[in-house]
Short mmCIF file of C-alpha atoms in Angstrom, two decimals:
data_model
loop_
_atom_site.label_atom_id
_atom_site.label_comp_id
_atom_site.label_asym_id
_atom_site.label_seq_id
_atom_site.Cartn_x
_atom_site.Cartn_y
_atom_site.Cartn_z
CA UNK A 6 201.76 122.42 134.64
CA UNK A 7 199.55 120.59 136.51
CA UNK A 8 200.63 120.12 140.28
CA UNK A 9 200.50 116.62 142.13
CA UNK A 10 197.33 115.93 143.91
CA UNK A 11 197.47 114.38 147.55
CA UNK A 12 195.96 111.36 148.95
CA UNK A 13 192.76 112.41 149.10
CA UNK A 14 190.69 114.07 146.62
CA UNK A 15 187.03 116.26 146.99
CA UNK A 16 185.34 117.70 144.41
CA UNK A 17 182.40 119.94 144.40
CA UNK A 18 180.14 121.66 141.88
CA UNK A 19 178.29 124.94 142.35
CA UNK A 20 174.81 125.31 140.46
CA UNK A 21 174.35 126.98 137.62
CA UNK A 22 171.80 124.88 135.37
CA UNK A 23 172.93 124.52 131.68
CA UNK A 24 176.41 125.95 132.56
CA UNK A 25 177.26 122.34 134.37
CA UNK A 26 178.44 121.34 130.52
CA UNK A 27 181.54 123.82 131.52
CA UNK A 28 182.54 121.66 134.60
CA UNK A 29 181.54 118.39 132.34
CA UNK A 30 184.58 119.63 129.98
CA UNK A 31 186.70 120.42 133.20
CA UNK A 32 185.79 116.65 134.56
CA UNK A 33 187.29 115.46 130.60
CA UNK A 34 190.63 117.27 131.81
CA UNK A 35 190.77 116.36 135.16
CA UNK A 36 190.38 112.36 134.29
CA UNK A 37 193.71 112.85 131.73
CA UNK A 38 195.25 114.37 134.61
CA UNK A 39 194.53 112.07 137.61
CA UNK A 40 194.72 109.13 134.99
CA UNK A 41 191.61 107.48 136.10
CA UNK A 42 188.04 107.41 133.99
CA UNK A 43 185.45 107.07 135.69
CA UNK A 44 186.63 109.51 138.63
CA UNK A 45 184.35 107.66 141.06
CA UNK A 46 187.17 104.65 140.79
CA UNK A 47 190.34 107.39 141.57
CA UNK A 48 190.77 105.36 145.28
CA UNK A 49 191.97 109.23 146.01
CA UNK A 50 188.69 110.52 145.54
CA UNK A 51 186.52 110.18 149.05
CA UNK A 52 183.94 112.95 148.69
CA UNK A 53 181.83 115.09 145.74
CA UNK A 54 179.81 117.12 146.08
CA UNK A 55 176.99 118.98 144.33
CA UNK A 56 174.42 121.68 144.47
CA UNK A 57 171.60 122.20 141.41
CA UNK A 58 173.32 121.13 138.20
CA UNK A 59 176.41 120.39 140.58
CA UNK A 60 173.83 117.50 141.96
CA UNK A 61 173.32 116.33 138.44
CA UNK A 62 176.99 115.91 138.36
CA UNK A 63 177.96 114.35 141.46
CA UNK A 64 175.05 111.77 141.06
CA UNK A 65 176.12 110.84 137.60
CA UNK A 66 179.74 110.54 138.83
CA UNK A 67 178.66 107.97 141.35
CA UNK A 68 176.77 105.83 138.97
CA UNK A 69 180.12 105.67 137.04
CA UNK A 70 179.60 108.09 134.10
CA UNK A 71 182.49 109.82 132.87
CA UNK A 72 183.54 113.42 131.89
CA UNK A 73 182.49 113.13 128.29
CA UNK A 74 179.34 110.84 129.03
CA UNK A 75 178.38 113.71 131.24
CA UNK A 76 179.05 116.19 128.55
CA UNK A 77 176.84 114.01 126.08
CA UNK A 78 173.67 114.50 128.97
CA UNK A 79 173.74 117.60 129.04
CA UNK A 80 173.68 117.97 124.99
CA UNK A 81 170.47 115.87 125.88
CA UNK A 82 168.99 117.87 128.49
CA UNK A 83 169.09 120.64 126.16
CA UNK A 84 166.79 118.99 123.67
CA UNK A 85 164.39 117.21 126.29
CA UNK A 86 164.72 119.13 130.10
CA UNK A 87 162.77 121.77 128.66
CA UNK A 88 160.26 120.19 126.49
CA UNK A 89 157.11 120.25 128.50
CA UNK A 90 155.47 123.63 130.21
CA UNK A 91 154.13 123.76 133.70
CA UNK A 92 150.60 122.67 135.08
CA UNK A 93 148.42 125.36 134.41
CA UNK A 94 147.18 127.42 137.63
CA UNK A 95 145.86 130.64 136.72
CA UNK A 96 146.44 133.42 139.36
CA UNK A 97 147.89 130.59 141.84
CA UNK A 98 143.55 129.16 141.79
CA UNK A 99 143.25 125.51 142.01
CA UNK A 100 141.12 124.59 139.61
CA UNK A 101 141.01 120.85 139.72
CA UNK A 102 140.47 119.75 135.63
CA UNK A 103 142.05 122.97 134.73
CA UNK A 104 145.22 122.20 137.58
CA UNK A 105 145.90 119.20 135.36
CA UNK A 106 146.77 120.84 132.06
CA UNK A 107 150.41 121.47 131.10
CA UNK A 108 150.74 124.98 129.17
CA UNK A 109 152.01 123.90 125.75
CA UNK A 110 155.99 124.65 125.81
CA UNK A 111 155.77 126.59 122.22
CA UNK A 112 153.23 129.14 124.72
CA UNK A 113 155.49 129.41 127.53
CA UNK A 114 158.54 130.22 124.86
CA UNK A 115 156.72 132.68 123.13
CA UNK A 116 156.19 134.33 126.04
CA UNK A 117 159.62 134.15 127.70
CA UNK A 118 160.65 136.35 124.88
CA UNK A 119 158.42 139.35 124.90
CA UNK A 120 159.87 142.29 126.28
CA UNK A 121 160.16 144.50 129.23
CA UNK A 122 159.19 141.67 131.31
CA UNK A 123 155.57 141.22 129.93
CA UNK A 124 156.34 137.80 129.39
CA UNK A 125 157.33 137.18 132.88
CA UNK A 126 154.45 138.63 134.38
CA UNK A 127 152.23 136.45 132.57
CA UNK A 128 153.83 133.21 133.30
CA UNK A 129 154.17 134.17 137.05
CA UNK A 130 150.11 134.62 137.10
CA UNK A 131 149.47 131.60 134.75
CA UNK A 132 151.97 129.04 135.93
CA UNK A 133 153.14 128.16 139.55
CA UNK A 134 156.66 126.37 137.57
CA UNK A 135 156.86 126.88 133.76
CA UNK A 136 158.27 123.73 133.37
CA UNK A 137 157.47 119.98 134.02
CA UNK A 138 160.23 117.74 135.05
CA UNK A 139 158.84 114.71 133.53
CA UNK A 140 161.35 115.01 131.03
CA UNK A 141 164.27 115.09 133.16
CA UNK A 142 163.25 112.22 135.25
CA UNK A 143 162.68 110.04 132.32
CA UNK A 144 166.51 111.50 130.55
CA UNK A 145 167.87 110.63 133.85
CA UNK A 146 166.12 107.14 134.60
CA UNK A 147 167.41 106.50 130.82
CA UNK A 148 171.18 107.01 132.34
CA UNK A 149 170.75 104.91 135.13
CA UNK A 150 169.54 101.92 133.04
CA UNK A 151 172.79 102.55 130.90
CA UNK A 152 174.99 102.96 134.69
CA UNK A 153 173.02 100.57 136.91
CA UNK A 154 174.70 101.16 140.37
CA UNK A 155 173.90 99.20 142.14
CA UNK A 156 170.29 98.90 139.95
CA UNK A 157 167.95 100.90 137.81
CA UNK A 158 165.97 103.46 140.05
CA UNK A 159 168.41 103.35 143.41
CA UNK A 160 167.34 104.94 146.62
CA UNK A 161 169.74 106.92 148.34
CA UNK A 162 170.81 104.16 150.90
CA UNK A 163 171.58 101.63 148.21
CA UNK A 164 173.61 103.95 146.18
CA UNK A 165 175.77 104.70 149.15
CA UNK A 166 176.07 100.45 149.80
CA UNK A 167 177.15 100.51 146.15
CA UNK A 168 179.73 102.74 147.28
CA UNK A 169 181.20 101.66 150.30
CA UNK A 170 181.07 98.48 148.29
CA UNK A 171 184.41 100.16 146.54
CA UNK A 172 188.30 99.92 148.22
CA UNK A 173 188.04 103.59 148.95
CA UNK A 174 183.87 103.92 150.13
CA UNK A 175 183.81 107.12 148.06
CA UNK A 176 180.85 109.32 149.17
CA UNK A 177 179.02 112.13 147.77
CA UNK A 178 176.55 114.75 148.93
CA UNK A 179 173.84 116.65 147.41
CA UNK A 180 172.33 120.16 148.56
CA UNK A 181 168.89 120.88 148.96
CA UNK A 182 166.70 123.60 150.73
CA UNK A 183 163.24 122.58 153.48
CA UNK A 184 161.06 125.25 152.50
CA UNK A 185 158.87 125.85 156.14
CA UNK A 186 162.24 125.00 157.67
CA UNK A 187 164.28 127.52 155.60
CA UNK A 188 167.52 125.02 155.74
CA UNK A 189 169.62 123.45 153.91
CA UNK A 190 169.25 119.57 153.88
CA UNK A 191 172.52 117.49 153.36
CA UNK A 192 171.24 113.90 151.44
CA UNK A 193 174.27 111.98 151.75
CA UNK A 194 174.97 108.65 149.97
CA UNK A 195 175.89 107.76 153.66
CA UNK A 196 172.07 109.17 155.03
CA UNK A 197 170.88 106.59 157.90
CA UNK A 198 168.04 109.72 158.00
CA UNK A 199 164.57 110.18 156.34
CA UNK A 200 166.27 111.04 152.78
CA UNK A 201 167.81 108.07 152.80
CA UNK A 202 164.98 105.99 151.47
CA UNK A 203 164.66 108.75 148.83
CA UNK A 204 164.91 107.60 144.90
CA UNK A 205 168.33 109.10 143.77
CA UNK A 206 166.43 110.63 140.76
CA UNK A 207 164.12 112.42 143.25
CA UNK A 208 167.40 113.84 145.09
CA UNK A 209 168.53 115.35 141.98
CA UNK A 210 165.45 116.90 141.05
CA UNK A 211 165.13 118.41 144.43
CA UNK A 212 168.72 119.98 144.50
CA UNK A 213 168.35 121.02 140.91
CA UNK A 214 164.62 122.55 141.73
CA UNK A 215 165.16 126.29 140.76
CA UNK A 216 161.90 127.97 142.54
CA UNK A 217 159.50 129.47 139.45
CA UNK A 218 161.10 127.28 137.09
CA UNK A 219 160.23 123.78 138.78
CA UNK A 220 157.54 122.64 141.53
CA UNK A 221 158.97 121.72 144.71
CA UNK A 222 160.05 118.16 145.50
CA UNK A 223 158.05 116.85 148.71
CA UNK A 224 160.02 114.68 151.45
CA UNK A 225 159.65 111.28 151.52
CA UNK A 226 158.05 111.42 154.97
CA UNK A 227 156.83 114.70 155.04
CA UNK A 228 152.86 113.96 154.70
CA UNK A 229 153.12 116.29 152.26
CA UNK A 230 153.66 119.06 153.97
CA UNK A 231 157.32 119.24 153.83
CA UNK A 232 158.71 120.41 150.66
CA UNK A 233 162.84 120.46 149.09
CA UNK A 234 163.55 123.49 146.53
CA UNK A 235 167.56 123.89 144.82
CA UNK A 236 170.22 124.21 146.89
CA UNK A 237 171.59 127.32 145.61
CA UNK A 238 168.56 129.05 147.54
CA UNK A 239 170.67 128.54 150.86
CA UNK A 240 174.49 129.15 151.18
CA UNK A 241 175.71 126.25 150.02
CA UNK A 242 175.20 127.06 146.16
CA UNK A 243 178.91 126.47 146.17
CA UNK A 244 179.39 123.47 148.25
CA UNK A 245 183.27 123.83 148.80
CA UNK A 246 182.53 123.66 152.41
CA UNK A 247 180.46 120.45 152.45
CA UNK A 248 183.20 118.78 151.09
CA UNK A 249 185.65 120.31 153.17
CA UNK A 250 183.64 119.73 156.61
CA UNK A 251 182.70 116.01 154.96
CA UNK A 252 186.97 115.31 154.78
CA UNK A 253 188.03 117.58 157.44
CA UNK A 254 185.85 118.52 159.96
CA UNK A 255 186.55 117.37 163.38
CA UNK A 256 183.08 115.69 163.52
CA UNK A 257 183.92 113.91 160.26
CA UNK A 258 183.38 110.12 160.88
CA UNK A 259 186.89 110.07 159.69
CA UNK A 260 188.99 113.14 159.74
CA UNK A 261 191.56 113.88 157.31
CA UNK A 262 194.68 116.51 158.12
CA UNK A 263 194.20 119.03 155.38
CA UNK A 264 197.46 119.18 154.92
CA UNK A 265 196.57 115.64 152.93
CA UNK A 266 193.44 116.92 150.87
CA UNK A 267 193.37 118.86 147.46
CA UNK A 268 189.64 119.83 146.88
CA UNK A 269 188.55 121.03 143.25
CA UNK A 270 186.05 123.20 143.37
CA UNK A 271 184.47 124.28 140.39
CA UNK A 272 182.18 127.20 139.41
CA UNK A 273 179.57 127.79 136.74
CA UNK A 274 180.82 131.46 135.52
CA UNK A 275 181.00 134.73 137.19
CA UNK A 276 179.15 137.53 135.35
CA UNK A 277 181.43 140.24 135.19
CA UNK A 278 180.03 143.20 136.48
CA UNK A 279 179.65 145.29 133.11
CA UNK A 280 178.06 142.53 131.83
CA UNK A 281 175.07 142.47 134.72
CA UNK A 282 174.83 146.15 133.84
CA UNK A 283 173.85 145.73 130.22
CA UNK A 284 171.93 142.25 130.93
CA UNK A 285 169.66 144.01 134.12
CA UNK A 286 169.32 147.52 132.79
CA UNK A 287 170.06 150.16 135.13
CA UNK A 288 168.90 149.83 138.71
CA UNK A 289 166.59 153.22 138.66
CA UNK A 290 164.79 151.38 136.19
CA UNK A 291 163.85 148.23 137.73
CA UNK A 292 160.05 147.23 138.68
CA UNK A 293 159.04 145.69 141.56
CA UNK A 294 159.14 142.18 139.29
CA UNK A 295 162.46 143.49 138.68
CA UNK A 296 163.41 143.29 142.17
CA UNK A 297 161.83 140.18 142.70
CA UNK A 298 163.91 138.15 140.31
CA UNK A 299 167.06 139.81 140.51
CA UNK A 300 167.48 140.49 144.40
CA UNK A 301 168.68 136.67 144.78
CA UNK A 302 172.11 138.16 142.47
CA UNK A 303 172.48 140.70 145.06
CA UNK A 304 173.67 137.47 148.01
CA UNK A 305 174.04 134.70 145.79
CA UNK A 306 177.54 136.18 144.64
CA UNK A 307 178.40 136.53 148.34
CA UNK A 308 177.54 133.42 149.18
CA UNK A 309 179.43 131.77 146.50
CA UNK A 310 182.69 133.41 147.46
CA UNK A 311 182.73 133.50 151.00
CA UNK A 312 182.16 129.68 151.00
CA UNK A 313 185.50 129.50 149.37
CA UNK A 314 186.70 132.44 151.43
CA UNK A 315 185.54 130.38 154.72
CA UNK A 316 187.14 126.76 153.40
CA UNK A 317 190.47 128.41 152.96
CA UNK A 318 190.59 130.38 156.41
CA UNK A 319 189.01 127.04 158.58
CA UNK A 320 191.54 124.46 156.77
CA UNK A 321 194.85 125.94 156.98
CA UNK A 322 196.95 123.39 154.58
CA UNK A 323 194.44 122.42 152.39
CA UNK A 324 195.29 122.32 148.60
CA UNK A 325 192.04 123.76 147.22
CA UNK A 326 191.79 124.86 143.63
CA UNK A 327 188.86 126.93 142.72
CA UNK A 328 188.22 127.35 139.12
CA UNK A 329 186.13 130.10 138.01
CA UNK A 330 185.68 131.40 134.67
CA UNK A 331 184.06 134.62 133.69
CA UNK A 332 181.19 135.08 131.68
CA UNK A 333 180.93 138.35 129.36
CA UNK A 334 177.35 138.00 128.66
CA UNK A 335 174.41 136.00 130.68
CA UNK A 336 173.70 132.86 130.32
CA UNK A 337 170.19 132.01 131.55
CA UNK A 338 169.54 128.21 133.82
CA UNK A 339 167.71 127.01 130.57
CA UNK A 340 169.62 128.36 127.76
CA UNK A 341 170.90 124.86 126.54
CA UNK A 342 170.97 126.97 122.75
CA UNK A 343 175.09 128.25 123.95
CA UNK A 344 176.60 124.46 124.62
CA UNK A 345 177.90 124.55 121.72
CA UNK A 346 179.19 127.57 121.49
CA UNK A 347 180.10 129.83 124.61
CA UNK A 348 180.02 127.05 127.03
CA UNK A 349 182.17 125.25 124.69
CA UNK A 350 184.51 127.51 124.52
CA UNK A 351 184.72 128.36 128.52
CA UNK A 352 184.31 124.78 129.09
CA UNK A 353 188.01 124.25 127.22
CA UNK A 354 189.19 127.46 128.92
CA UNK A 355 188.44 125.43 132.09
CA UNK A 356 190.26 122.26 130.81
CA UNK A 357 193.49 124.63 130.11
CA UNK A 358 193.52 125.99 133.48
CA UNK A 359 193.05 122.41 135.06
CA UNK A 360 196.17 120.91 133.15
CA UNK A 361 198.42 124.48 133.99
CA UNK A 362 196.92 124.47 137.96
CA UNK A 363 195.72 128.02 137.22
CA UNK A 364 193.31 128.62 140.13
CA UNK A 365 191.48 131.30 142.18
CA UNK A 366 194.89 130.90 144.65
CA UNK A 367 197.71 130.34 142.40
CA UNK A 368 198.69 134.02 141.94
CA UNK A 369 197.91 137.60 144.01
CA UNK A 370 195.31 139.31 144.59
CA UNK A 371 193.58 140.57 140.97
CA UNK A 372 194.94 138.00 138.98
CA UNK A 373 193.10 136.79 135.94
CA UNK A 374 191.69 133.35 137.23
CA UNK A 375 190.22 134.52 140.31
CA UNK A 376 187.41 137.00 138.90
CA UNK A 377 185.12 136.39 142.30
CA UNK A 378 187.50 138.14 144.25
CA UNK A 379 188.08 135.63 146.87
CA UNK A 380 191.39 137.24 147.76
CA UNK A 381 190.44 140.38 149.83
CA UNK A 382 193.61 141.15 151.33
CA UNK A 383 193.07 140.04 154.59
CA UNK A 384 191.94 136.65 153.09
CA UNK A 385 195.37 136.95 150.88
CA UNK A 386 196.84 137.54 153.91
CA UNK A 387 195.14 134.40 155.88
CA UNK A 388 196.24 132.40 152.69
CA UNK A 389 200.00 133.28 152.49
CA UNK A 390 200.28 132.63 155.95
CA UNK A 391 198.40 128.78 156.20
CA UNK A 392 200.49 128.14 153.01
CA UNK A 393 197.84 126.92 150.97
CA UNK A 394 198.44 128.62 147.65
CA UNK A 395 200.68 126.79 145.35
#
């Protein structure tokens, strides 16, 4: 069943574009549980946070939205995020009438689906991002005129007054990578710093900015020469640890014994290892565009577990409950065509394991819900002995 929670609550949210509708259905299960909808209003929960789609999440959990409101978005993304191609830069040339056409959307489809990467090697010469994100800065100014906290196009600052305007000043955190500066940029609800007077919208778009898909996000003060690209390119594509450092740390403005924490930390789906075989083709096979788009898989699986790996070994006490489901077939960023059907179905896998506590640590090493393989057996062994699994 599921266990008690303690005083104070984090949640964070990995990336993994239209996969986010499986943590949306998680979020329905986790509000019966806790007994609180919106989550923002649990007073136990102090931080979220979010990286890519996870930054779509956390925002829309601060402006009040609930599990099933967040569910409904992302039905929506799927019929507008995607609606509008990319400006039109032929061989990376700027061309400045030409720079200002969009490829029409039914082109950059078409050729998304030709084979053996001919497709791919066209849009990478034609367009700099295939897609415009027009459409998901008007579906998500829409939402915040339905969830006006504290108004209809927030900065970052007055989202976090909104906030600490609550009994509990809940927080939350978004994940975004400086280009030139090849680091990870925190934009906190609590930000005194140049993101601060960033538009919440632009935030988003900038954590949720998957390179060749989207352009690049400039900084508010950067002259534009600074620009922000999705979190997930850094190591914080699972942003357990911001969370964790955000509640725990002993630089936290206000530190919290983990021995008083549970942190929820939810993944997008773990592609199972025959099924990256049969999606990628064998390796011997691969062409240099190959490598190119597939050598982020090769770290970005690392990265994802050793965050939790590092949370569990740094905060010995801490309740943390990673929930990871795993995916027999791929699931592309844009492939809003499986919500309802795959992602359904995972998504109310997730809300079963949420309501029976069945977690990444709530059995040994190799058992069924932790398919990342967090528990090497010297982190099983770090775990037993801090206690932590439950």
């Amino acid at each position: 069943m599921f266990a008690p929670v303690r005083e104070n609550i984090g949640i964070a949210v990995d990336g993994g574009g239209v996969k986010g509708a499986i943590v949306a259905h998680g979020l329905i299960e986790l509000e019966k549980q806790l007994g609180t909808s919106p989550l923002i209003n649990d007073p136990r929960v102090k931080v979220i946070a979010g990286t890519s789609t996870g930054a779509v999440i956390a925002a829309s959990l601060a402006i009040g939205m609930t599990g099933q409101e967040i569910l409904d978005l992302y039905e929506q993304l799927g019929k507008h995020v995607f609606s509008k191609g990319g400006r039109f830069r032929p061989f990376g040339v700027t061309i400045p009438l030409v720079n200002r056409l969009h490829l029409p959307i039914s082109v950059v489809r078409f050729l998304d689906k030709l084979p053996l990467a001919v497709g791919e090697f066209f849009l990478y010469m034609l367009l700099p991002a295939r897609y415009s994100f027009d459409p998901l800065r008007e579906v998500m100014l829409r939402q915040l005129a339905k969830h006006p906290a504290p108004n209809t196009h927030p900065t970052v600052r007055e989202l976090g007054q909104y906030l600490n305007g609550k009994p509990h000043q809940p927080r939350i955190v978004m994940t975004a990578v400086e280009v030139a500066a090849r680091q990870t940029r925190f934009i906190k609800s609590t930000s005194t710093d140049e993101f601060a007077d960033m538009k919440l919208v632009e935030a988003v778009l900038a954590s949720s900015c998957i390179p060749t898909f989207w352009d690049p996000i400039p900084v508010p003060t950067g002259d534009g020469k600074r620009f922000l690209v999705d979190g997930g390119v850094g190591n914080f594509g699972n942003p357990a640890e911001v969370v964790a450092r955000e509640l725990m740390h002993p630089y936290a403005d206000q530190q919290v014994d983990p021995n008083n924490v549970t942190l929820f930390s939810f993944g997008t789906g773990y592609l199972h290892t025959d099924a990256y075989r049969k999606a990628a083709n064998p390796v011997t096979k691969w062409w240099a565009l190959d490598w190119a788009t597939r050598a982020p898989d090769l770290f970005i699986n690392d990265a994802l577990r050793d965050a939790s790996r590092d949370v569990v070994a740094q905060y010995p006490g801490l309740d943390f409950r990673r929930f990871q489901l795993t995916l027999e077939k791929q699931v592309k960023a844009d492939n809003f065509n499986e919500i309802e059907g795959l992602l359904k179905t995972l998504g109310l896998q997730l809300r079963e394991r949420i309501s029976l506590n069945q977690h990444a640590l709530s059995g040994p090493p190799g058992n069924p819900f932790d398919p990342e393989g967090i528990q090497d057996v010297n982190t099983w062994a770090t775990v037993r002995a801090s206690g932590v699994a439950q």
